[in-house]
Amino acid sequence: MRTSQLERGAFLLLLAAVTVLFCWVLLPFMGAVMWSVALAILFTPIYRRLVRRMGGRNNLAALLTLTVALVIVILPLIAIAMSLVTEAANVSQRMRSGDLSFTRYLQQMLDAIPRWARDLLERVGLGDIETMLDKVARGAAAASQQIAARALTIGQNTFEFLVSFGLMLYMLFFLLRDGGQLSGTIRNALPLAKPHTNFLLGKFTTVIRATIKGNVVVAVIQGAIGGLTFWALGVQGSLLWGVVMTILSLLPAVGAALIWGPVAVYFLATGSVWQGVVLILIGVFIIGLVDNVLRPVLVGKDTQMPDYIVLMSTVGGLALFGINGFVIGPVIAAMFMAAWHVFATAETDGDLPPA
């Protein structure tokens, strides 16, 4: 005999199964789906302004907003990616031919260390500098080759990229046009109290907007300044290192100094004093201040997450999801904290802060 409880349980099981299967179907294009959602959230304010100015012509407003996103975000990123593939191929070739050798560079630094400094290092147990530098050189070379290999892989998967790119643009158009209605449908469908639903969805939107608007913009500016400085100072593979500095700038408490710092030390140790001084001044007073000045303006306290949570979630996201992880990781961390906040406040007084 069927009961309402049995029917409800069977329906919930069916709902969970088809949801998992649908996510499985979308898994190969997870990056396209994620970026279409993220860009839709970022450009929705522009879309709404255009709708008001065009008297409610939603399709035209969505198309114009899509064009704006293409011009100021997507096409520049594609151009940089194509240049990066070429640069990575050149760097990889020069490393194989021995033209570019981290061991040689570090050996030059070692030779420039004065005798009194070597004696001091020996007293504190760091006398075997050659072995230490050889390990660092092998690690740096392996990391560089890995970065170059990843960039070349991206360049070789042209068809997959074009399919994902087309899908992202297609979804972005409809998310811009129908995003408000879709958001309302999700809010009504979620089996949560309305204040809880609004808080969680508001947190999701806020973190994505803050991550892209703030963290990514700041990282791109820092990487661009670092790459241009490397190019002006004659550092080989300046575009590649600029991209690496951009990625590192996404990580709080780490930053681009992991790249420009050792290069500045190399310049100073090998007698290129003015290059080293210029790089240090630009790194400290321009690249460093960009983070301190722009990030609070663009992000503020929107994410309301400690730096160590942002750091761990970003690194974990990059490890699990690749380049998409710098958005997915902080979003998962923010939703985790928001869900536990909802649980804690519901257990006490039921009050929720505004999203």
PDB file of C-alpha atoms in Angstrom, residues 220-329:
ATOM      1  CA  VAL A 220      45.918  41.246 -13.475  1.00  0.00           C
ATOM      2  CA  ILE A 221      47.229  44.752 -12.750  1.00  0.00           C
ATOM      3  CA  GLN A 222      50.054  43.400 -10.593  1.00  0.00           C
ATOM      4  CA  GLY A 223      50.969  40.756 -13.168  1.00  0.00           C
ATOM      5  CA  ALA A 224      50.874  43.304 -15.994  1.00  0.00           C
ATOM      6  CA  ILE A 225      53.153  45.717 -14.113  1.00  0.00           C
ATOM      7  CA  GLY A 226      55.535  42.896 -13.229  1.00  0.00           C
ATOM      8  CA  GLY A 227      55.600  41.526 -16.784  1.00  0.00           C
ATOM      9  CA  LEU A 228      56.183  44.959 -18.330  1.00  0.00           C
ATOM     10  CA  THR A 229      58.974  45.629 -15.833  1.00  0.00           C
ATOM     11  CA  PHE A 230      60.621  42.314 -16.674  1.00  0.00           C
ATOM     12  CA  TRP A 231      60.339  43.128 -20.392  1.00  0.00           C
ATOM     13  CA  ALA A 232      61.888  46.590 -19.886  1.00  0.00           C
ATOM     14  CA  LEU A 233      64.752  45.074 -17.875  1.00  0.00           C
ATOM     15  CA  GLY A 234      65.413  42.392 -20.499  1.00  0.00           C
ATOM     16  CA  VAL A 235      64.266  39.367 -18.483  1.00  0.00           C
ATOM     17  CA  GLN A 236      63.608  36.369 -20.732  1.00  0.00           C
ATOM     18  CA  GLY A 237      60.022  35.061 -20.869  1.00  0.00           C
ATOM     19  CA  SER A 238      58.537  38.256 -19.450  1.00  0.00           C
ATOM     20  CA  LEU A 239      54.981  37.406 -20.558  1.00  0.00           C
ATOM     21  CA  LEU A 240      55.165  33.962 -18.981  1.00  0.00           C
ATOM     22  CA  TRP A 241      56.484  35.385 -15.715  1.00  0.00           C
ATOM     23  CA  GLY A 242      53.832  38.103 -15.811  1.00  0.00           C
ATOM     24  CA  VAL A 243      51.125  35.428 -15.979  1.00  0.00           C
ATOM     25  CA  VAL A 244      52.784  33.530 -13.121  1.00  0.00           C
ATOM     26  CA  MET A 245      52.833  36.737 -11.044  1.00  0.00           C
ATOM     27  CA  THR A 246      49.144  37.249 -11.866  1.00  0.00           C
ATOM     28  CA  ILE A 247      48.303  33.776 -10.553  1.00  0.00           C
ATOM     29  CA  LEU A 248      50.421  34.233  -7.421  1.00  0.00           C
ATOM     30  CA  SER A 249      48.818  37.627  -6.791  1.00  0.00           C
ATOM     31  CA  LEU A 250      45.496  35.815  -6.332  1.00  0.00           C
ATOM     32  CA  LEU A 251      46.911  34.252  -3.166  1.00  0.00           C
ATOM     33  CA  PRO A 252      46.791  36.455  -0.048  1.00  0.00           C
ATOM     34  CA  ALA A 253      50.064  36.726   1.897  1.00  0.00           C
ATOM     35  CA  VAL A 254      52.033  35.238  -1.035  1.00  0.00           C
ATOM     36  CA  GLY A 255      51.874  37.536  -4.029  1.00  0.00           C
ATOM     37  CA  ALA A 256      54.083  38.395  -6.960  1.00  0.00           C
ATOM     38  CA  ALA A 257      57.141  38.965  -4.763  1.00  0.00           C
ATOM     39  CA  LEU A 258      57.890  35.247  -5.052  1.00  0.00           C
ATOM     40  CA  ILE A 259      58.889  35.956  -8.665  1.00  0.00           C
ATOM     41  CA  TRP A 260      60.266  39.496  -8.786  1.00  0.00           C
ATOM     42  CA  GLY A 261      62.103  39.135  -5.453  1.00  0.00           C
ATOM     43  CA  PRO A 262      64.578  36.400  -6.553  1.00  0.00           C
ATOM     44  CA  VAL A 263      65.104  38.183  -9.895  1.00  0.00           C
ATOM     45  CA  ALA A 264      65.978  41.395  -8.063  1.00  0.00           C
ATOM     46  CA  VAL A 265      68.436  39.470  -5.858  1.00  0.00           C
ATOM     47  CA  TYR A 266      69.967  37.945  -8.990  1.00  0.00           C
ATOM     48  CA  PHE A 267      70.438  41.386 -10.543  1.00  0.00           C
ATOM     49  CA  LEU A 268      72.115  42.722  -7.406  1.00  0.00           C
ATOM     50  CA  ALA A 269      74.314  39.641  -6.958  1.00  0.00           C
ATOM     51  CA  THR A 270      75.556  39.673 -10.555  1.00  0.00           C
ATOM     52  CA  GLY A 271      76.465  43.363 -10.636  1.00  0.00           C
ATOM     53  CA  SER A 272      73.336  44.694 -12.398  1.00  0.00           C
ATOM     54  CA  VAL A 273      72.724  47.061  -9.515  1.00  0.00           C
ATOM     55  CA  TRP A 274      70.477  49.615 -11.176  1.00  0.00           C
ATOM     56  CA  GLN A 275      68.221  46.883 -12.620  1.00  0.00           C
ATOM     57  CA  GLY A 276      67.926  45.289  -9.192  1.00  0.00           C
ATOM     58  CA  VAL A 277      67.179  48.601  -7.490  1.00  0.00           C
ATOM     59  CA  VAL A 278      64.557  49.545 -10.116  1.00  0.00           C
ATOM     60  CA  LEU A 279      62.868  46.146  -9.774  1.00  0.00           C
ATOM     61  CA  ILE A 280      62.793  46.391  -5.977  1.00  0.00           C
ATOM     62  CA  LEU A 281      61.373  49.928  -6.065  1.00  0.00           C
ATOM     63  CA  ILE A 282      58.664  48.950  -8.567  1.00  0.00           C
ATOM     64  CA  GLY A 283      57.912  45.730  -6.676  1.00  0.00           C
ATOM     65  CA  VAL A 284      57.583  47.399  -3.283  1.00  0.00           C
ATOM     66  CA  PHE A 285      56.094  50.781  -4.124  1.00  0.00           C
ATOM     67  CA  ILE A 286      53.965  49.975  -7.182  1.00  0.00           C
ATOM     68  CA  ILE A 287      53.142  46.252  -7.313  1.00  0.00           C
ATOM     69  CA  GLY A 288      52.843  46.034  -3.533  1.00  0.00           C
ATOM     70  CA  LEU A 289      50.796  49.206  -3.146  1.00  0.00           C
ATOM     71  CA  VAL A 290      48.359  48.148  -5.883  1.00  0.00           C
ATOM     72  CA  ASP A 291      47.177  45.381  -3.573  1.00  0.00           C
ATOM     73  CA  ASN A 292      46.939  47.649  -0.529  1.00  0.00           C
ATOM     74  CA  VAL A 293      45.157  50.475  -2.357  1.00  0.00           C
ATOM     75  CA  LEU A 294      42.924  48.845  -4.977  1.00  0.00           C
ATOM     76  CA  ARG A 295      41.783  45.695  -3.179  1.00  0.00           C
ATOM     77  CA  PRO A 296      39.975  47.511  -0.322  1.00  0.00           C
ATOM     78  CA  VAL A 297      38.348  49.853  -2.878  1.00  0.00           C
ATOM     79  CA  LEU A 298      37.181  47.076  -5.222  1.00  0.00           C
ATOM     80  CA  VAL A 299      36.423  44.357  -2.683  1.00  0.00           C
ATOM     81  CA  GLY A 300      36.052  46.074   0.670  1.00  0.00           C
ATOM     82  CA  LYS A 301      34.705  43.655   3.250  1.00  0.00           C
ATOM     83  CA  ASP A 302      32.275  42.008   0.847  1.00  0.00           C
ATOM     84  CA  THR A 303      33.592  38.487   1.266  1.00  0.00           C
ATOM     85  CA  GLN A 304      33.847  38.805   5.080  1.00  0.00           C
ATOM     86  CA  MET A 305      36.358  35.945   5.138  1.00  0.00           C
ATOM     87  CA  PRO A 306      39.733  35.899   6.914  1.00  0.00           C
ATOM     88  CA  ASP A 307      42.792  35.992   4.669  1.00  0.00           C
ATOM     89  CA  TYR A 308      43.883  32.503   5.744  1.00  0.00           C
ATOM     90  CA  ILE A 309      40.518  31.051   4.653  1.00  0.00           C
ATOM     91  CA  VAL A 310      40.801  32.834   1.299  1.00  0.00           C
ATOM     92  CA  LEU A 311      44.372  31.554   0.893  1.00  0.00           C
ATOM     93  CA  MET A 312      43.557  27.922   1.712  1.00  0.00           C
ATOM     94  CA  SER A 313      40.370  27.845  -0.350  1.00  0.00           C
ATOM     95  CA  THR A 314      42.105  29.456  -3.337  1.00  0.00           C
ATOM     96  CA  VAL A 315      45.062  27.053  -3.251  1.00  0.00           C
ATOM     97  CA  GLY A 316      42.733  24.087  -2.739  1.00  0.00           C
ATOM     98  CA  GLY A 317      40.468  25.264  -5.556  1.00  0.00           C
ATOM     99  CA  LEU A 318      43.414  25.637  -7.932  1.00  0.00           C
ATOM    100  CA  ALA A 319      44.626  22.138  -7.027  1.00  0.00           C
ATOM    101  CA  LEU A 320      41.215  20.532  -7.595  1.00  0.00           C
ATOM    102  CA  PHE A 321      39.704  22.561 -10.444  1.00  0.00           C
ATOM    103  CA  GLY A 322      42.669  24.149 -12.198  1.00  0.00           C
ATOM    104  CA  ILE A 323      42.495  27.831 -13.137  1.00  0.00           C
ATOM    105  CA  ASN A 324      38.731  27.879 -12.451  1.00  0.00           C
ATOM    106  CA  GLY A 325      39.483  27.039  -8.825  1.00  0.00           C
ATOM    107  CA  PHE A 326      40.448  30.579  -7.850  1.00  0.00           C
ATOM    108  CA  VAL A 327      36.726  31.410  -8.109  1.00  0.00           C
ATOM    109  CA  ILE A 328      35.223  28.035  -7.151  1.00  0.00           C
ATOM    110  CA  GLY A 329      37.387  27.605  -4.035  1.00  0.00           C
TER     111      GLY A 329
END
